[in-house]
Short mmCIF file of C-alpha atoms in Angstrom, two decimals:
data_model
loop_
_atom_site.label_atom_id
_atom_site.label_comp_id
_atom_site.label_asym_id
_atom_site.label_seq_id
_atom_site.Cartn_x
_atom_site.Cartn_y
_atom_site.Cartn_z
CA UNK A 1 0.00 0.00 0.00
CA UNK A 2 1.27 3.45 -0.95
CA UNK A 3 -0.07 6.60 0.71
CA UNK A 4 0.36 10.28 -0.04
CA UNK A 5 -1.11 13.01 2.20
CA UNK A 6 -2.23 16.42 1.01
CA UNK A 7 -3.57 19.33 3.07
CA UNK A 8 -6.24 20.88 0.87
CA UNK A 9 -7.65 23.61 3.13
CA UNK A 10 -7.55 24.20 6.87
CA UNK A 11 -8.32 20.92 8.59
CA UNK A 12 -9.17 19.08 5.37
CA UNK A 13 -6.89 16.22 4.34
CA UNK A 14 -6.75 14.23 1.13
CA UNK A 15 -5.18 10.77 1.12
CA UNK A 16 -4.31 9.13 -2.18
CA UNK A 17 -3.98 5.41 -1.53
CA UNK A 18 -2.71 2.77 -3.92
CA UNK A 19 -3.32 -0.93 -3.20
CA UNK A 20 -1.33 -3.61 -5.07
CA UNK A 21 -3.22 -5.51 -7.77
CA UNK A 22 -2.64 -8.94 -6.26
CA UNK A 23 -4.44 -7.91 -3.05
CA UNK A 24 -7.57 -7.05 -5.03
CA UNK A 25 -7.45 -9.83 -7.60
CA UNK A 26 -6.84 -12.59 -5.04
CA UNK A 27 -9.76 -11.36 -2.92
CA UNK A 28 -12.07 -11.22 -5.96
CA UNK A 29 -11.00 -14.72 -7.05
CA UNK A 30 -11.61 -16.15 -3.59
CA UNK A 31 -15.08 -14.53 -3.42
CA UNK A 32 -15.99 -15.94 -6.88
CA UNK A 33 -14.82 -19.43 -5.91
CA UNK A 34 -17.01 -19.26 -2.80
CA UNK A 35 -19.99 -18.24 -4.94
CA UNK A 36 -19.34 -21.14 -7.31
CA UNK A 37 -19.94 -23.53 -4.41
CA UNK A 38 -23.27 -21.99 -3.41
CA UNK A 39 -24.93 -20.62 -6.56
CA UNK A 40 -27.51 -22.66 -8.46
CA UNK A 41 -27.40 -22.16 -12.22
CA UNK A 42 -29.41 -24.16 -14.73
CA UNK A 43 -27.34 -26.77 -16.53
CA UNK A 44 -24.83 -27.25 -13.70
CA UNK A 45 -24.91 -29.43 -10.62
CA UNK A 46 -24.86 -27.61 -7.25
CA UNK A 47 -21.29 -26.75 -6.35
CA UNK A 48 -19.99 -27.58 -9.83
CA UNK A 49 -20.54 -24.21 -11.55
CA UNK A 50 -17.30 -23.20 -13.35
CA UNK A 51 -15.64 -20.07 -11.96
CA UNK A 52 -15.64 -18.56 -15.45
CA UNK A 53 -19.45 -18.72 -15.50
CA UNK A 54 -19.64 -17.13 -12.07
CA UNK A 55 -17.12 -14.51 -13.23
CA UNK A 56 -19.24 -13.59 -16.21
CA UNK A 57 -22.44 -13.31 -14.20
CA UNK A 58 -21.23 -11.84 -10.89
CA UNK A 59 -17.70 -10.59 -11.56
CA UNK A 60 -18.48 -6.87 -11.74
CA UNK A 61 -20.66 -6.87 -8.61
CA UNK A 62 -18.11 -8.92 -6.66
CA UNK A 63 -15.27 -6.57 -7.63
CA UNK A 64 -17.29 -3.53 -6.51
CA UNK A 65 -18.00 -5.21 -3.21
CA UNK A 66 -14.36 -6.19 -2.68
CA UNK A 67 -13.13 -2.73 -3.73
CA UNK A 68 -15.40 -1.10 -1.15
CA UNK A 69 -14.09 -3.36 1.61
CA UNK A 70 -10.48 -2.79 0.51
CA UNK A 71 -10.93 0.99 0.54
CA UNK A 72 -12.38 0.91 4.08
CA UNK A 73 -9.67 -1.40 5.40
CA UNK A 74 -6.76 0.38 3.76
CA UNK A 75 -8.08 3.80 4.77
CA UNK A 76 -7.88 2.87 8.46
CA UNK A 77 -4.43 1.38 7.96
CA UNK A 78 -3.35 4.59 6.21
CA UNK A 79 -4.54 6.98 8.93
CA UNK A 80 -2.82 4.84 11.56
CA UNK A 81 0.35 4.84 9.47
CA UNK A 82 0.21 8.63 8.98
CA UNK A 83 -0.96 9.25 12.57
CA UNK A 84 -4.06 11.18 11.53
CA UNK A 85 -7.25 11.49 13.60
CA UNK A 86 -10.36 12.02 11.44
CA UNK A 87 -13.01 14.34 12.87
CA UNK A 88 -15.73 12.79 10.75
CA UNK A 89 -16.49 10.08 8.22
CA UNK A 90 -14.38 10.18 5.02
CA UNK A 91 -15.67 10.42 1.46
CA UNK A 92 -14.13 7.97 -1.01
CA UNK A 93 -13.44 8.59 -4.68
CA UNK A 94 -12.37 5.56 -6.72
CA UNK A 95 -9.72 6.65 -9.22
CA UNK A 96 -8.69 3.34 -10.84
CA UNK A 97 -10.14 -0.13 -10.49
CA UNK A 98 -9.10 -2.43 -13.37
CA UNK A 99 -8.44 -6.18 -13.34
CA UNK A 100 -4.75 -6.93 -13.05
CA UNK A 101 -3.81 -3.36 -12.05
CA UNK A 102 -3.35 -1.57 -8.74
CA UNK A 103 -6.45 -0.05 -7.18
CA UNK A 104 -6.20 3.69 -6.54
CA UNK A 105 -8.62 5.79 -4.52
CA UNK A 106 -8.80 9.13 -2.72
CA UNK A 107 -10.16 9.60 0.83
CA UNK A 108 -11.11 13.14 1.88
CA UNK A 109 -11.85 14.07 5.50
CA UNK A 110 -11.20 16.58 8.27
CA UNK A 111 -8.83 16.08 11.18
CA UNK A 112 -9.03 17.36 14.73
CA UNK A 113 -7.19 20.66 15.21
CA UNK A 114 -4.05 20.98 17.25
CA UNK A 115 -5.22 22.89 20.31
CA UNK A 116 -2.76 25.14 22.09
CA UNK A 117 -3.96 26.53 25.40
CA UNK A 118 -2.73 30.00 26.26
CA UNK A 119 -3.50 33.14 28.25
CA UNK A 120 -5.50 31.35 30.94
CA UNK A 121 -4.26 33.99 33.35
CA UNK A 122 -6.06 36.69 31.34
CA UNK A 123 -9.50 35.18 32.00
CA UNK A 124 -11.50 37.45 34.32
CA UNK A 125 -14.24 36.06 36.53
CA UNK A 126 -16.56 37.88 38.92
CA UNK A 127 -17.46 35.50 41.72
CA UNK A 128 -20.65 36.60 43.51
CA UNK A 129 -20.58 36.32 47.29
CA UNK A 130 -24.16 35.81 48.44
CA UNK A 131 -25.71 35.42 51.89
CA UNK A 132 -29.32 34.31 52.25
CA UNK A 133 -30.91 36.47 54.95
CA UNK A 134 -34.26 36.41 56.75
CA UNK A 135 -35.85 38.80 54.25
CA UNK A 136 -34.89 36.51 51.37
CA UNK A 137 -36.66 33.58 53.08
CA UNK A 138 -39.65 35.82 53.86
CA UNK A 139 -39.91 36.88 50.22
CA UNK A 140 -39.75 33.27 49.09
CA UNK A 141 -42.55 32.36 51.49
CA UNK A 142 -44.62 35.19 50.01
CA UNK A 143 -43.95 33.80 46.56
CA UNK A 144 -45.24 30.40 47.68
CA UNK A 145 -48.38 32.05 49.12
CA UNK A 146 -49.02 33.81 45.80
CA UNK A 147 -48.66 30.52 43.95
CA UNK A 148 -51.53 29.14 46.05
CA UNK A 149 -53.62 32.28 46.13
CA UNK A 150 -57.21 32.62 44.91
CA UNK A 151 -59.19 35.45 43.31
CA UNK A 152 -62.43 36.98 44.59
CA UNK A 153 -64.58 39.61 42.94
CA UNK A 154 -64.58 43.10 44.50
CA UNK A 155 -66.70 46.21 43.87
CA UNK A 156 -63.88 48.76 44.15
CA UNK A 157 -61.77 50.21 41.37
CA UNK A 158 -58.95 48.12 39.90
CA UNK A 159 -55.48 48.29 41.47
CA UNK A 160 -52.05 47.35 40.13
CA UNK A 161 -52.03 43.78 41.50
CA UNK A 162 -55.65 42.88 40.71
CA UNK A 163 -57.05 40.60 38.05
CA UNK A 164 -59.57 42.06 35.62
CA UNK A 165 -61.89 40.70 32.98
CA UNK A 166 -62.18 43.10 30.06
CA UNK A 167 -63.41 43.68 26.53
CA UNK A 168 -61.23 45.88 24.35
CA UNK A 169 -61.04 47.26 20.84
CA UNK A 170 -57.88 48.83 19.44
CA UNK A 171 -57.68 51.31 16.58
CA UNK A 172 -54.92 53.02 14.62
CA UNK A 173 -55.90 56.20 12.85
CA UNK A 174 -59.52 55.35 13.61
CA UNK A 175 -59.35 51.90 11.99
CA UNK A 176 -59.48 48.58 13.86
CA UNK A 177 -56.46 46.34 13.28
CA UNK A 178 -55.90 42.59 13.35
CA UNK A 179 -55.31 41.20 16.83
CA UNK A 180 -56.48 44.39 18.53
CA UNK A 181 -59.85 43.13 19.75
CA UNK A 182 -60.93 40.70 22.49
CA UNK A 183 -63.91 39.83 24.69
CA UNK A 184 -63.91 38.41 28.22
CA UNK A 185 -60.13 38.74 28.29
CA UNK A 186 -58.64 37.88 31.71
CA UNK A 187 -55.66 40.01 32.62
CA UNK A 188 -53.54 39.64 35.74
CA UNK A 189 -52.20 43.12 36.34
CA UNK A 190 -48.54 43.81 36.98
CA UNK A 191 -47.20 40.91 34.87
CA UNK A 192 -46.26 43.08 31.90
CA UNK A 193 -48.30 41.00 29.43
CA UNK A 194 -49.61 44.03 27.56
CA UNK A 195 -47.82 46.92 25.84
CA UNK A 196 -46.68 49.83 28.04
CA UNK A 197 -49.55 52.09 29.12
CA UNK A 198 -52.35 49.53 28.63
CA UNK A 199 -52.53 48.21 32.21
CA UNK A 200 -51.87 51.64 33.70
CA UNK A 201 -54.99 52.93 31.93
CA UNK A 202 -57.17 50.33 33.68
CA UNK A 203 -56.01 51.23 37.21
CA UNK A 204 -58.73 53.23 38.99
CA UNK A 205 -61.59 51.90 36.82
CA UNK A 206 -64.54 50.00 38.33
CA UNK A 207 -66.49 47.12 36.78
CA UNK A 208 -69.08 48.36 34.29
CA UNK A 209 -67.00 51.40 33.34
CA UNK A 210 -65.28 52.17 30.05
CA UNK A 211 -61.93 53.86 29.57
CA UNK A 212 -59.92 54.91 26.52
CA UNK A 213 -56.16 54.43 26.63
CA UNK A 214 -53.65 55.99 24.25
CA UNK A 215 -50.51 53.89 23.79
CA UNK A 216 -47.57 53.36 21.45
CA UNK A 217 -46.44 49.97 20.22
CA UNK A 218 -42.72 49.39 20.95
CA UNK A 219 -40.27 49.72 18.07
CA UNK A 220 -39.28 46.06 18.59
CA UNK A 221 -42.86 44.74 18.69
CA UNK A 222 -43.21 41.27 17.15
CA UNK A 223 -45.83 42.32 14.57
CA UNK A 224 -44.04 44.27 11.84
CA UNK A 225 -47.12 46.35 10.86
CA UNK A 226 -47.59 47.61 14.43
CA UNK A 227 -44.00 48.54 15.34
CA UNK A 228 -43.81 52.10 16.68
CA UNK A 229 -47.47 52.85 15.84
CA UNK A 230 -49.70 55.03 18.07
CA UNK A 231 -52.93 53.22 18.99
CA UNK A 232 -56.11 53.89 20.94
CA UNK A 233 -57.80 51.17 23.01
CA UNK A 234 -61.37 51.39 24.25
CA UNK A 235 -61.49 49.11 27.30
CA UNK A 236 -64.62 47.97 29.13
CA UNK A 237 -63.94 46.59 32.61
CA UNK A 238 -66.40 43.76 33.31
CA UNK A 239 -64.99 42.35 36.54
CA UNK A 240 -62.36 43.24 39.13
CA UNK A 241 -60.86 40.52 41.36
CA UNK A 242 -58.53 40.84 44.32
CA UNK A 243 -55.82 38.37 45.26
CA UNK A 244 -56.49 36.34 48.43
CA UNK A 245 -53.32 34.96 49.99
CA UNK A 246 -53.61 31.81 52.13
CA UNK A 247 -52.72 32.02 55.81
CA UNK A 248 -49.20 31.02 56.72
CA UNK A 249 -50.13 28.16 59.05
CA UNK A 250 -49.84 24.39 59.48
CA UNK A 251 -52.45 23.73 56.79
CA UNK A 252 -50.44 25.79 54.36
CA UNK A 253 -47.29 23.81 55.24
CA UNK A 254 -49.11 20.56 54.45
CA UNK A 255 -49.60 21.76 50.87
CA UNK A 256 -45.84 21.21 50.48
CA UNK A 257 -45.75 17.80 52.11
CA UNK A 258 -44.75 19.07 55.57
CA UNK A 259 -46.91 17.02 57.95
CA UNK A 260 -44.95 17.72 61.13
CA UNK A 261 -43.30 20.91 62.32
CA UNK A 262 -45.67 23.29 60.56
CA UNK A 263 -44.47 26.64 59.24
CA UNK A 264 -41.13 26.40 61.03
CA UNK A 265 -40.27 23.15 59.26
CA UNK A 266 -41.55 24.55 55.96
CA UNK A 267 -39.22 27.54 56.30
CA UNK A 268 -36.33 25.18 57.00
CA UNK A 269 -37.14 23.20 53.83
CA UNK A 270 -37.49 26.39 51.83
CA UNK A 271 -34.13 27.62 53.10
CA UNK A 272 -32.54 24.31 52.16
CA UNK A 273 -33.97 24.52 48.63
CA UNK A 274 -32.81 28.13 48.33
CA UNK A 275 -29.29 27.08 49.31
CA UNK A 276 -29.28 24.30 46.71
CA UNK A 277 -30.64 26.51 43.92
CA UNK A 278 -28.24 29.30 44.82
CA UNK A 279 -25.27 26.93 44.69
CA UNK A 280 -26.32 25.65 41.27
CA UNK A 281 -26.94 29.18 39.96
CA UNK A 282 -23.58 30.48 41.19
CA UNK A 283 -21.82 27.48 39.70
CA UNK A 284 -23.50 28.06 36.32
CA UNK A 285 -22.68 31.78 36.38
CA UNK A 286 -19.00 31.22 37.14
CA UNK A 287 -18.75 28.39 34.63
CA UNK A 288 -20.21 30.57 31.87
CA UNK A 289 -17.64 33.29 32.57
CA UNK A 290 -14.79 30.77 32.52
CA UNK A 291 -15.91 29.24 29.24
CA UNK A 292 -16.42 32.62 27.59
CA UNK A 293 -12.98 33.73 28.76
CA UNK A 294 -11.44 30.47 27.54
CA UNK A 295 -12.98 30.94 24.09
CA UNK A 296 -11.89 34.57 23.86
CA UNK A 297 -8.30 33.67 24.77
CA UNK A 298 -8.07 30.61 22.51
CA UNK A 299 -9.46 30.63 19.01
CA UNK A 300 -10.01 27.13 17.64
CA UNK A 301 -10.26 25.97 14.04
CA UNK A 302 -13.38 23.82 14.33
CA UNK A 303 -14.00 20.86 11.95
CA UNK A 304 -17.15 21.31 9.89
CA UNK A 305 -18.04 17.67 10.46
CA UNK A 306 -18.19 18.18 14.23
CA UNK A 307 -20.33 21.31 13.83
CA UNK A 308 -22.76 19.40 11.61
CA UNK A 309 -22.96 16.60 14.19
CA UNK A 310 -23.66 19.11 16.96
CA UNK A 311 -26.30 20.86 14.85
CA UNK A 312 -28.08 17.52 14.51
CA UNK A 313 -27.95 17.05 18.30
CA UNK A 314 -29.36 20.54 18.95
CA UNK A 315 -32.04 20.07 16.29
CA UNK A 316 -33.18 16.80 17.88
CA UNK A 317 -33.27 18.43 21.32
CA UNK A 318 -35.43 21.23 19.92
CA UNK A 319 -37.79 18.70 18.34
CA UNK A 320 -38.08 16.84 21.66
CA UNK A 321 -38.82 20.08 23.54
CA UNK A 322 -41.34 21.56 21.14
CA UNK A 323 -42.54 18.61 19.07
CA UNK A 324 -45.25 17.60 21.54
CA UNK A 325 -46.63 21.15 21.55
CA UNK A 326 -46.89 21.04 17.76
CA UNK A 327 -48.66 17.69 17.73
CA UNK A 328 -45.65 16.03 16.15
CA UNK A 329 -45.83 18.21 13.02
CA UNK A 330 -42.57 20.06 13.48
CA UNK A 331 -41.18 21.64 10.30
CA UNK A 332 -37.58 20.93 9.28
CA UNK A 333 -35.56 23.36 11.36
CA UNK A 334 -32.79 25.07 9.34
CA UNK A 335 -29.18 24.48 10.35
CA UNK A 336 -28.53 28.23 10.62
CA UNK A 337 -30.72 28.33 13.76
CA UNK A 338 -28.19 26.14 15.58
CA UNK A 339 -24.88 26.87 13.83
CA UNK A 340 -23.54 29.54 16.20
CA UNK A 341 -24.40 27.57 19.32
CA UNK A 342 -23.05 24.36 17.78
CA UNK A 343 -19.73 26.00 16.91
CA UNK A 344 -19.43 27.38 20.43
CA UNK A 345 -20.18 24.02 22.03
CA UNK A 346 -17.70 22.15 19.83
CA UNK A 347 -14.99 24.77 20.49
CA UNK A 348 -15.57 24.48 24.23
CA UNK A 349 -15.42 20.70 24.03
CA UNK A 350 -12.09 20.80 22.20
CA UNK A 351 -10.59 23.30 24.64
CA UNK A 352 -11.78 21.52 27.78
CA UNK A 353 -10.60 18.24 26.27
CA UNK A 354 -7.13 19.73 25.93
CA UNK A 355 -7.21 20.98 29.54
CA UNK A 356 -8.13 17.47 30.67
CA UNK A 357 -5.47 15.88 28.46
CA UNK A 358 -2.61 18.23 29.40
CA UNK A 359 -3.31 17.92 33.11
CA UNK A 360 -4.09 14.18 32.96
CA UNK A 361 -7.35 14.71 34.82
CA UNK A 362 -9.29 11.64 35.92
CA UNK A 363 -12.88 11.50 37.13
CA UNK A 364 -13.14 12.24 40.85
CA UNK A 365 -15.55 9.57 42.10
CA UNK A 366 -16.19 11.51 45.32
CA UNK A 367 -17.30 14.51 43.28
CA UNK A 368 -19.62 12.28 41.23
CA UNK A 369 -21.18 10.88 44.41
CA UNK A 370 -21.65 14.39 45.78
CA UNK A 371 -23.31 15.57 42.57
CA UNK A 372 -25.70 12.63 42.60
CA UNK A 373 -26.58 13.24 46.25
CA UNK A 374 -27.25 16.92 45.54
CA UNK A 375 -29.52 16.07 42.62
CA UNK A 376 -31.30 13.42 44.68
CA UNK A 377 -31.90 15.76 47.64
CA UNK A 378 -34.65 17.54 45.69
CA UNK A 379 -36.76 14.35 45.64
CA UNK A 380 -38.99 12.80 48.29
CA UNK A 381 -36.89 9.62 48.49
CA UNK A 382 -33.25 10.64 47.82
CA UNK A 383 -31.85 7.15 48.38
CA UNK A 384 -34.08 5.70 45.67
CA UNK A 385 -32.81 8.34 43.23
CA UNK A 386 -29.19 7.64 44.17
CA UNK A 387 -29.64 3.93 43.57
CA UNK A 388 -31.32 4.64 40.24
CA UNK A 389 -28.35 6.72 39.09
CA UNK A 390 -25.84 4.10 40.14
CA UNK A 391 -27.71 1.30 38.39
CA UNK A 392 -27.99 3.23 35.11
CA UNK A 393 -24.73 3.15 33.11
CA UNK A 394 -25.78 5.94 30.74
CA UNK A 395 -26.75 8.35 33.52
CA UNK A 396 -23.60 7.53 35.46
CA UNK A 397 -21.50 8.22 32.36
CA UNK A 398 -23.25 11.57 31.90
CA UNK A 399 -22.61 12.48 35.53
CA UNK A 400 -18.96 11.45 35.23
CA UNK A 401 -18.58 13.62 32.12
CA UNK A 402 -20.05 16.61 33.94
CA UNK A 403 -17.77 15.99 36.95
CA UNK A 404 -14.68 15.83 34.73
CA UNK A 405 -15.74 19.04 32.98
CA UNK A 406 -16.19 20.73 36.36
CA UNK A 407 -12.71 19.59 37.38
CA UNK A 408 -11.32 21.26 34.26
CA UNK A 409 -13.26 24.45 35.10
CA UNK A 410 -11.79 24.44 38.62
CA UNK A 411 -8.29 24.05 37.21
CA UNK A 412 -8.78 27.01 34.86
CA UNK A 413 -10.09 29.08 37.77
CA UNK A 414 -6.79 28.54 39.56
CA UNK A 415 -5.07 30.54 36.80
CA UNK A 416 -7.88 33.05 36.17
CA UNK A 417 -8.25 36.54 37.67
CA UNK A 418 -11.10 36.03 40.14
CA UNK A 419 -12.78 38.99 41.86
CA UNK A 420 -15.31 38.46 44.63
CA UNK A 421 -18.37 40.70 44.48
CA UNK A 422 -21.01 40.90 47.23
CA UNK A 423 -24.35 40.33 45.53
CA UNK A 424 -27.96 40.19 46.82
CA UNK A 425 -29.70 36.83 46.62
CA UNK A 426 -32.59 38.00 44.45
CA UNK A 427 -30.21 39.55 41.91
CA UNK A 428 -28.56 36.15 41.39
CA UNK A 429 -31.80 34.20 41.25
CA UNK A 430 -33.68 36.63 39.01
CA UNK A 431 -30.88 37.18 36.51
CA UNK A 432 -29.81 34.52 34.05
CA UNK A 433 -26.24 33.35 34.30
#
């Protein structure tokens, strides 16, 4: 076998491989002789069909089959010989395939880039320092009360945190427009569901009254025809309802599965959940800064094949998330929707892989156990969840991968410029990492 290697562009490689004629011809001959023993052809006894007859009938198909196998086998021998690591499946082009002559073919593929880590000490990370105080717990308890609140009709005028039932008609330059009309529309005030000025115009209006509100559609409004337009809404308030919060007592605690200990125990559980969510949120925020800094400091030439593979993964995840909502009739999602995210994810994977390789990191089993225990603590029977993880090879592998990635993040943090910043709890929890 003879091999020549050519770099065509970037990470693309082109191997021209020549395989000696005898290797092909002997394999074809052996395959034809095997067929002669098994094929049934009129005029010949089973197993007695002359090879020349088999050659005439099946020779071309057999040679194609053998050539395909030879190309696959010799390709893998060639990349091992040349110490190349393909980043995706190769494409084969058969150049010469003639009886009695050497077989020649070309294999084109991409290789993994050579990753050189640098400037880790230039990565800047703001590490929030957060303390959960009594007011934070109190606010969370209020949130839980609101989640279990009820509405009751009142005769007074509407306030900012009420719920109203309304009819409305919108006009632009005196003409009604599509989507600007509704009847018996239920609106929970203060949620920002409507355009600026709409809810404010309802405040102070009683049931049975009509009010006209002048508003402007935002310049970035989703409907192109309405962007930046001035509109007038005639709103009829049909019902005003006030929010009734449940009492903070033992019965309320039972709604969350707290049978003993009442409100005190509920607060303890809430505080524990807040601690867990805060830890996860802080970890995600710091990790995102590290990865962004790593990417900015180290540009990677990413194989197209890996990007395409990642696009397929992201597309399938999108179909799984939204397919059920669409009744299974999801349109083909274009690759451009996922390309930027796919390229980022592949780049991160290559860089973290190099961190792991250079530092010879191995999975920390204690960290894996701790991660599983943390995940399980959110369930009613943590031990059952732990056992489920440990009995499921796929989930254990996923957890080990995450643990190894976290170990790489920790190692990068040791070189990074980390600044601690005191931050309120609600700012962390209400702001995406």
